[in-house]
CSV table of C-alpha atoms and ligand atoms in Angstrom, one decimal:
chain,number,residue,atom,x,y,z
A,1,MET,CA,123.8,110.3,230.8
A,2,ASN,CA,123.3,113.8,229.2
A,3,THR,CA,121.0,113.8,226.7
A,4,ARG,CA,120.9,117.8,225.5
A,5,THR,CA,122.1,118.7,222.2
A,6,VAL,CA,125.6,120.5,221.7
A,7,THR,CA,126.1,121.8,218.7
A,8,VAL,CA,129.8,121.5,217.6
A,9,VAL,CA,131.5,124.6,215.6
A,10,GLY,CA,134.8,122.8,213.3
A,11,ALA,CA,133.5,119.7,214.4
A,12,SER,CA,135.3,118.4,211.1
A,13,GLY,CA,138.6,119.4,212.5
A,14,THR,CA,141.2,117.2,214.3
A,15,LEU,CA,140.0,118.9,217.8
A,16,GLY,CA,136.6,119.0,216.7
A,17,SER,CA,136.0,115.6,216.5
A,18,GLU,CA,137.5,114.7,219.6
A,19,ILE,CA,135.4,116.9,221.2
A,20,VAL,CA,132.2,114.9,219.1
A,21,ARG,CA,133.7,111.9,220.2
A,22,ALA,CA,134.1,113.4,224.1
A,23,LEU,CA,130.2,114.5,224.3
A,24,LEU,CA,129.2,111.3,222.5
A,25,LYS,CA,130.6,109.6,225.3
A,26,LYS,CA,128.6,111.2,228.0
A,27,GLY,CA,125.4,111.0,225.9
A,28,ALA,CA,125.1,114.1,224.4
A,29,HIS,CA,123.0,114.3,221.2
A,30,VAL,CA,125.7,116.0,218.5
A,31,ARG,CA,124.4,118.9,216.2
A,32,ALA,CA,127.9,118.6,213.8
A,33,MET,CA,127.9,122.1,212.5
A,34,VAL,CA,130.0,121.7,208.9
A,35,ARG,CA,130.7,123.3,206.0
A,36,ALA,CA,129.7,122.7,202.4
A,37,THR,CA,132.8,121.4,201.6
A,38,SER,CA,133.8,119.6,204.7
A,39,ASP,CA,134.6,115.8,204.6
A,40,ARG,CA,131.9,114.0,207.1
A,41,SER,CA,133.4,110.7,207.2
A,42,LYS,CA,134.7,111.1,210.1
A,43,LEU,CA,131.7,112.1,211.9
A,44,ILE,CA,129.8,109.9,210.3
A,45,ALA,CA,132.0,106.9,211.2
A,46,LEU,CA,131.3,108.6,214.9
A,47,GLY,CA,127.6,107.9,215.1
A,48,VAL,CA,126.4,111.7,214.3
A,49,THR,CA,123.0,112.3,212.3
A,50,ASP,CA,122.7,115.4,212.6
A,51,PHE,CA,124.6,117.7,210.7
A,52,VAL,CA,123.9,121.6,209.5
A,53,VAL,CA,125.8,123.4,206.9
A,54,ALA,CA,127.1,127.0,207.5
A,55,ASP,CA,130.2,129.0,207.0
A,56,LEU,CA,131.3,131.4,209.6
A,57,MET,CA,131.4,133.8,206.8
A,58,ASP,CA,127.8,133.5,206.2
A,59,PRO,CA,125.6,134.9,208.8
A,60,ALA,CA,122.6,134.2,207.6
A,61,ALA,CA,123.8,130.2,207.3
A,62,LEU,CA,124.8,130.3,211.2
A,63,GLN,CA,121.1,131.8,212.0
A,64,ARG,CA,119.8,129.3,211.0
A,65,ALA,CA,121.9,126.7,211.9
A,66,LEU,CA,122.0,127.7,215.7
A,67,ALA,CA,118.0,128.2,215.4
A,68,SER,CA,117.2,124.5,214.6
A,69,GLU,CA,115.2,122.2,217.1
A,70,PRO,CA,115.6,121.6,219.1
A,71,ARG,CA,117.6,124.3,220.6
A,72,ALA,CA,121.6,123.7,222.0
A,73,ALA,CA,122.2,123.5,225.3
A,74,ALA,CA,125.7,125.0,224.1
A,75,VAL,CA,127.9,125.3,221.3
A,76,ILE,CA,131.6,124.1,221.3
A,77,ALA,CA,133.5,126.5,218.9
A,78,SER,CA,137.0,124.7,217.5
A,79,ALA,CA,136.8,126.3,214.4
A,80,ALA,CA,140.2,127.6,213.0
A,81,GLY,CA,141.4,129.8,209.5
A,82,PHE,CA,144.6,129.9,210.5
A,83,SER,CA,145.3,126.5,210.3
A,84,ALA,CA,147.0,123.6,208.1
A,85,HIS,CA,143.7,122.2,207.5
A,86,SER,CA,141.7,125.1,207.0
A,87,ALA,CA,144.4,126.5,204.5
A,88,ARG,CA,143.2,124.3,201.7
A,89,THR,CA,140.1,126.1,201.5
A,90,GLN,CA,141.0,129.7,201.5
A,91,GLY,CA,143.9,132.2,201.2
A,92,ASP,CA,143.7,134.2,204.0
A,93,ASN,CA,142.0,132.6,206.7
A,94,SER,CA,142.6,135.6,209.6
A,95,ARG,CA,138.6,136.6,208.6
A,96,THR,CA,137.0,133.7,209.4
A,97,ASP,CA,138.9,134.2,212.9
A,98,THR,CA,137.4,137.7,213.4
A,99,GLU,CA,134.5,138.8,211.4
A,100,GLY,CA,133.9,135.0,211.3
A,101,TYR,CA,134.0,134.4,214.9
A,102,ARG,CA,131.8,137.5,215.6
A,103,HIS,CA,129.2,136.4,213.2
A,104,LEU,CA,128.8,132.8,215.0
A,105,VAL,CA,128.5,134.7,218.6
A,106,ASP,CA,125.8,137.2,217.0
A,107,ALA,CA,124.1,134.1,216.0
A,108,ALA,CA,124.3,132.1,219.3
A,109,LYS,CA,122.8,135.1,220.7
A,110,GLN,CA,120.1,136.1,219.0
A,111,ALA,CA,119.3,132.4,219.1
A,112,GLY,CA,119.5,132.4,222.8
A,113,ILE,CA,122.0,129.5,223.5
A,114,PRO,CA,122.8,129.2,227.3
A,115,ARG,CA,126.5,128.7,227.1
A,116,PHE,CA,129.4,129.1,224.3
A,117,VAL,CA,132.3,127.3,224.9
A,118,LEU,CA,135.5,128.6,222.8
A,119,VAL,CA,138.7,126.3,222.3
A,120,SER,CA,140.8,129.6,222.8
A,121,ILE,CA,144.9,129.9,223.0
A,122,LEU,CA,147.2,129.6,225.8
A,123,ALA,CA,148.6,133.4,226.6
A,124,CYS,CA,146.3,134.9,223.8
A,125,ASP,CA,145.9,138.2,225.5
A,126,GLN,CA,150.1,138.3,226.0
A,127,ALA,CA,150.7,138.0,222.2
A,128,PRO,CA,149.2,141.0,220.3
A,129,ASP,CA,151.9,140.7,217.4
A,130,VAL,CA,151.0,137.0,217.0
A,131,PRO,CA,147.4,137.0,214.3
A,132,HIS,CA,146.0,133.7,215.4
A,133,PHE,CA,146.6,134.2,219.1
A,134,ALA,CA,145.5,138.0,219.2
A,135,GLN,CA,142.4,136.9,217.2
A,136,LYS,CA,141.4,134.8,219.9
A,137,LEU,CA,141.2,137.3,222.5
A,138,LEU,CA,139.1,139.2,220.4
A,139,ALA,CA,136.6,136.6,220.3
A,140,GLU,CA,136.8,136.4,224.0
A,141,LYS,CA,136.2,140.1,224.4
A,142,TYR,CA,133.4,139.8,221.6
A,143,LEU,CA,131.5,137.3,223.6
A,144,ALA,CA,132.0,139.2,227.0
A,145,GLU,CA,130.5,142.6,225.1
A,146,LYS,CA,127.9,141.1,223.3
A,147,HIS,CA,127.0,138.6,227.2
A,148,GLN,CA,126.9,135.6,225.8
A,149,PRO,CA,127.4,133.5,228.3
A,150,TYR,CA,130.5,131.8,227.6
A,151,ILE,CA,133.5,130.1,228.9
A,152,ALA,CA,137.1,130.1,226.9
A,153,LEU,CA,139.8,127.4,227.2
A,154,ARG,CA,143.2,128.7,226.6
A,155,ALA,CA,144.6,125.4,225.4
A,156,GLY,CA,148.8,125.2,225.9
A,157,ALA,CA,150.5,123.8,222.8
A,158,PHE,CA,149.1,119.9,221.4
A,159,LEU,CA,151.1,117.4,222.7
A,160,ASP,CA,149.4,115.3,219.2
A,161,ARG,CA,149.6,118.2,217.3
A,162,ALA,CA,147.2,119.9,215.1
A,163,GLN,CA,147.7,116.9,212.2
A,164,ASP,CA,149.5,114.2,213.7
A,165,VAL,CA,153.1,114.2,212.8
A,166,VAL,CA,154.0,112.7,215.9
A,167,ALA,CA,153.2,109.2,216.0
A,168,GLY,CA,154.9,108.4,212.6
A,169,LYS,CA,158.5,110.2,214.0
A,170,VAL,CA,158.0,108.8,217.3
A,171,ARG,CA,158.0,105.2,215.4
A,172,LYS,CA,161.0,106.0,214.0
A,173,GLY,CA,162.7,107.1,217.8
A,174,ILE,CA,162.2,111.0,217.0
A,175,PHE,CA,160.1,113.4,218.8
A,176,PRO,CA,160.1,116.6,216.6
A,177,ASP,CA,160.9,119.0,218.6
A,178,ILE,CA,159.7,123.1,217.3
A,179,VAL,CA,161.6,124.8,220.1
A,180,PRO,CA,164.8,122.8,221.1
A,181,GLY,CA,165.5,124.3,224.7
A,182,VAL,CA,162.3,126.4,225.5
A,183,PRO,CA,159.7,124.8,227.7
A,184,MET,CA,155.9,125.3,226.7
A,185,SER,CA,152.8,124.5,228.2
A,186,MET,CA,151.2,121.3,226.5
A,187,ILE,CA,147.9,119.3,226.5
A,188,TYR,CA,146.5,116.1,224.9
A,189,SER,CA,144.1,117.3,222.5
A,190,PRO,CA,141.5,114.3,223.5
A,191,ASP,CA,141.8,116.5,227.7
A,192,LEU,CA,140.9,119.1,226.4
A,193,ALA,CA,137.6,118.0,223.8
A,194,ARG,CA,136.7,115.9,227.7
A,195,TYR,CA,137.0,119.5,229.3
A,196,ALA,CA,134.9,121.2,226.1
A,197,ALA,CA,132.5,118.5,226.7
A,198,HIS,CA,132.6,119.0,230.6
A,199,ALA,CA,131.9,122.5,230.3
A,200,ALA,CA,129.1,122.4,227.8
A,201,LEU,CA,127.0,120.5,229.4
A,202,ASP,CA,128.2,120.0,233.4
A,203,LEU,CA,129.6,123.2,234.5
A,204,PRO,CA,127.7,125.5,236.7
A,205,ALA,CA,126.0,128.1,235.2
A,206,SER,CA,128.1,130.5,238.1
A,207,GLU,CA,131.5,128.8,236.6
A,208,LEU,CA,130.7,130.8,233.3
A,209,ASN,CA,132.1,134.0,231.7
A,210,GLN,CA,136.0,133.8,232.5
A,211,SER,CA,138.9,131.9,230.6
A,212,VAL,CA,141.1,128.9,231.9
A,213,ASP,CA,144.0,127.9,231.2
A,214,ILE,CA,144.3,124.4,229.8
A,215,CYS,CA,147.8,122.5,229.9
A,216,CYS,CA,149.5,119.8,231.8
A,217,ASP,CA,150.8,119.8,235.0
A,218,VAL,CA,154.4,121.5,234.0
A,219,PRO,CA,155.6,123.2,231.3
A,220,ALA,CA,158.0,120.5,228.9
A,221,THR,CA,160.5,120.7,227.0
A,222,GLY,CA,160.7,118.4,223.8
A,223,THR,CA,163.8,116.6,225.3
A,224,LEU,CA,161.8,115.6,228.4
A,225,VAL,CA,158.8,114.5,226.1
A,226,ALA,CA,160.8,112.6,224.3
A,227,ALA,CA,162.2,111.1,227.6
A,228,ALA,CA,158.4,110.2,228.3
A,229,PHE,CA,158.2,108.3,225.0
A,230,THR,CA,161.0,106.4,225.8
A,231,ARG,CA,159.9,105.3,229.1
A,232,VAL,CA,156.7,104.2,228.0
A,233,LEU,CA,157.9,102.4,225.0
A,234,GLY,CA,161.0,101.0,226.3
A,235,ARG,CA,163.3,102.0,223.4
A,236,PRO,CA,165.1,105.3,222.7
A,237,VAL,CA,162.7,108.7,221.3
A,238,VAL,CA,164.9,111.5,221.1
A,239,ALA,CA,164.3,115.1,220.4
A,240,ARG,CA,164.9,116.6,217.1
A,241,PRO,CA,164.3,119.9,216.0
A,242,VAL,CA,161.9,120.8,213.0
A,243,PHE,CA,163.6,123.0,212.0
A,244,PRO,CA,167.5,123.7,211.3
A,245,SER,CA,168.8,126.8,213.1
A,246,PHE,CA,169.5,128.8,210.3
A,247,VAL,CA,165.9,128.5,208.8
A,248,VAL,CA,165.1,129.3,212.1
A,249,ALA,CA,167.4,132.6,212.1
A,250,LEU,CA,165.7,133.2,208.6
A,251,LEU,CA,162.2,133.3,209.1
A,252,PRO,CA,162.1,136.8,210.7
A,253,LEU,CA,163.6,138.0,207.1
A,254,VAL,CA,161.8,136.1,205.2
A,255,ALA,CA,158.6,136.4,206.4
A,256,ARG,CA,156.8,138.9,204.7
A,257,PHE,CA,157.3,136.9,201.2
A,258,PHE,CA,154.7,134.0,203.4
A,259,SER,CA,151.5,133.7,202.6
A,260,PRO,CA,149.2,135.2,205.9
A,261,ARG,CA,148.8,131.6,207.7
A,262,LEU,CA,152.5,131.2,207.2
A,263,ARG,CA,153.5,134.7,208.3
A,264,ASP,CA,151.7,133.9,211.4
A,265,GLN,CA,153.1,130.4,212.1
A,266,ALA,CA,156.5,132.4,211.7
A,267,ARG,CA,155.4,134.8,214.6
A,268,VAL,CA,154.1,132.1,216.7
A,269,LEU,CA,157.5,130.3,216.1
A,270,ALA,CA,159.4,133.3,217.5
A,271,TRP,CA,157.2,134.3,220.2
A,272,ILE,CA,157.6,130.7,221.8
A,273,ARG,CA,160.7,131.0,221.6
A,274,LYS,CA,161.1,133.9,224.2
A,275,GLY,CA,159.6,131.7,226.4
A,276,GLY,CA,156.0,133.2,226.7
A,277,TYR,CA,153.8,129.7,226.0
A,278,VAL,CA,153.7,128.7,229.2
A,279,SER,CA,150.5,128.8,231.8
A,280,HIS,CA,150.8,130.9,235.1
A,281,ASP,CA,147.9,130.1,236.6
A,282,SER,CA,146.8,125.8,236.5
A,283,GLN,CA,144.1,126.9,239.8
A,284,ARG,CA,141.6,127.4,237.7
A,285,GLN,CA,141.8,124.2,235.5
A,286,LYS,CA,141.8,122.1,239.0
A,287,ASP,CA,139.1,123.5,240.0
A,288,LEU,CA,136.7,123.5,237.1
A,289,PHE,CA,138.5,120.0,235.9
A,290,GLY,CA,139.8,118.3,238.6
A,291,THR,CA,143.6,117.0,238.7
A,292,LEU,CA,145.6,118.2,235.9
A,293,PRO,CA,147.4,115.4,233.6
A,294,THR,CA,150.7,115.1,234.0
A,295,ILE,CA,152.8,114.7,230.7
A,296,ALA,CA,154.0,111.2,231.6
A,297,ASP,CA,150.4,110.0,231.4
A,298,SER,CA,149.2,112.0,227.9
A,299,VAL,CA,152.5,110.3,226.8
A,300,ARG,CA,151.5,106.7,227.8
A,301,ARG,CA,147.6,107.3,226.8
A,302,TYR,CA,149.2,109.2,223.5
A,303,CYS,CA,150.9,105.9,222.9
A,304,ARG,CA,148.2,103.7,223.7
A,305,ASP,CA,146.3,105.5,221.5
A,306,LYS,CA,147.9,105.6,218.2
A,307,GLY,CA,148.9,101.8,219.0
A,308,LEU,CA,152.8,103.0,219.5
A,309,CYS,CA,153.1,100.1,222.2
B,1,NAP,N1,147.1,122.8,217.4
B,1,NAP,C1,147.5,123.2,218.7
B,1,NAP,O1,148.3,123.6,219.1
B,1,NAP,C2,146.5,124.2,219.2
B,1,NAP,C3,146.6,125.1,220.4
B,1,NAP,C4,145.9,125.5,221.1
B,1,NAP,C5,144.2,126.1,220.5
B,1,NAP,N2,144.4,125.5,219.3
B,1,NAP,C6,143.0,126.0,219.0
B,1,NAP,O2,142.5,124.4,218.8
B,1,NAP,C7,141.5,124.7,217.9
B,1,NAP,C8,141.3,123.4,216.6
B,1,NAP,O3,142.2,123.3,216.2
B,1,NAP,P1,142.7,122.1,215.3
B,1,NAP,O4,144.0,121.7,214.6
B,1,NAP,O5,141.6,120.8,215.9
B,1,NAP,O6,141.7,122.9,214.0
B,1,NAP,P2,141.6,121.9,212.7
B,1,NAP,O7,141.9,121.0,212.5
B,1,NAP,O8,142.1,122.7,211.9
B,1,NAP,O9,140.3,122.4,211.8
B,1,NAP,C9,139.9,123.5,211.6
B,1,NAP,C10,138.2,123.8,211.6
B,1,NAP,O10,137.6,125.0,211.5
B,1,NAP,C11,136.7,124.6,210.2
B,1,NAP,N3,136.7,125.7,209.8
B,1,NAP,C12,137.5,126.4,208.9
B,1,NAP,N4,137.3,127.4,208.5
B,1,NAP,C13,135.7,127.8,208.3
B,1,NAP,C14,135.0,128.5,208.2
B,1,NAP,N5,135.0,129.8,207.6
B,1,NAP,N6,133.4,128.6,208.4
B,1,NAP,C15,133.4,127.3,209.3
B,1,NAP,N7,133.9,126.4,209.8
B,1,NAP,C16,135.6,126.7,209.5
B,1,NAP,C17,137.4,123.2,209.2
B,1,NAP,O11,136.3,123.1,208.5
B,1,NAP,P3,136.5,122.0,206.8
B,1,NAP,O12,136.7,121.1,207.5
B,1,NAP,O13,135.5,122.6,206.2
B,1,NAP,O14,137.7,122.9,206.2
B,1,NAP,C18,137.6,122.7,210.5
B,1,NAP,O15,136.6,122.2,210.9
B,1,NAP,C19,141.4,125.8,216.8
B,1,NAP,O16,140.3,126.7,217.3
B,1,NAP,C20,143.1,126.2,217.6
B,1,NAP,O17,143.2,127.7,217.1
B,1,NAP,C21,145.3,124.7,218.7
């Protein structure tokens, strides 16, 4: 058991609350960093009692939050401006992911936090035209530039998606396929949460200051994931495109009329369709976190966790 304190930034988010769960399972003391407007109910239900309130756009509040005693042994940053969840509160959230993250790194450095676990994105160094990918790379670079000890977990697409729309569709025999026919590296978010908790509490300091791809053992198409659901549930689940092909074809033309977040999403889609969302280095993940999860096992656990079987 590990009783050290870990501050989770973006704790009210989908992955954030999974990270909290993984830390509590290890016996850590969780300090949840939330905004004044964040919904804390899921965190309170998990047993979190230590809350600090700070917005990434408020450097003074971040400094106060990270200076709280006992000083945190690690910060895990899972906050994201460019997400459907966060879109409710701001128009252009890219400032959160750029300026906001710089403020957070500065505050961590000032408070002497010994390690910073950044939830980053797979292939963020290969997608300069996709804002929310490129912004993760900027955050990684800023951590290195400021000599803040860090590890960046470059996650593949969440099998369970950001806001879980998968379970409801699977109940109807459909796996929502974002990019039909194109393999992507994926990860079930509780696995990523477990790795983040391990990185915060257990990895030796000699493993810090690197970026690590995080995904299942092989990239998968929607059809392959649907087949895994079919096997686990013993009834047919078929991959269905989320977007009709004419919408996908029109997206680049009409994207400029979208909000910044939707424009970003259109770029993500176009980029993933080119087949770039694939890890080419799984060795580091193996070395740090053990055997890679398989799609079949991830789907099995997902079905169990969501009460699908
Ligand atoms: N979904 C994927 O497939 C995928 C793949 C790879 C990596 N990731 C990364 O995984 C991480 C977690 O994603 P998620 O889908 O779990 O996120 P999410 O549910 O959208 O949660 C976002 C969190 O960020 C917080 N936040 C937003 N703006 C903030 C600000 N200005 N100051 C402080 N907190 C702020 C939100 O707080 P409120 O509750 O107050 O709004 C919320 O807790 C993100 O960094 C994302 O980029 C996702």
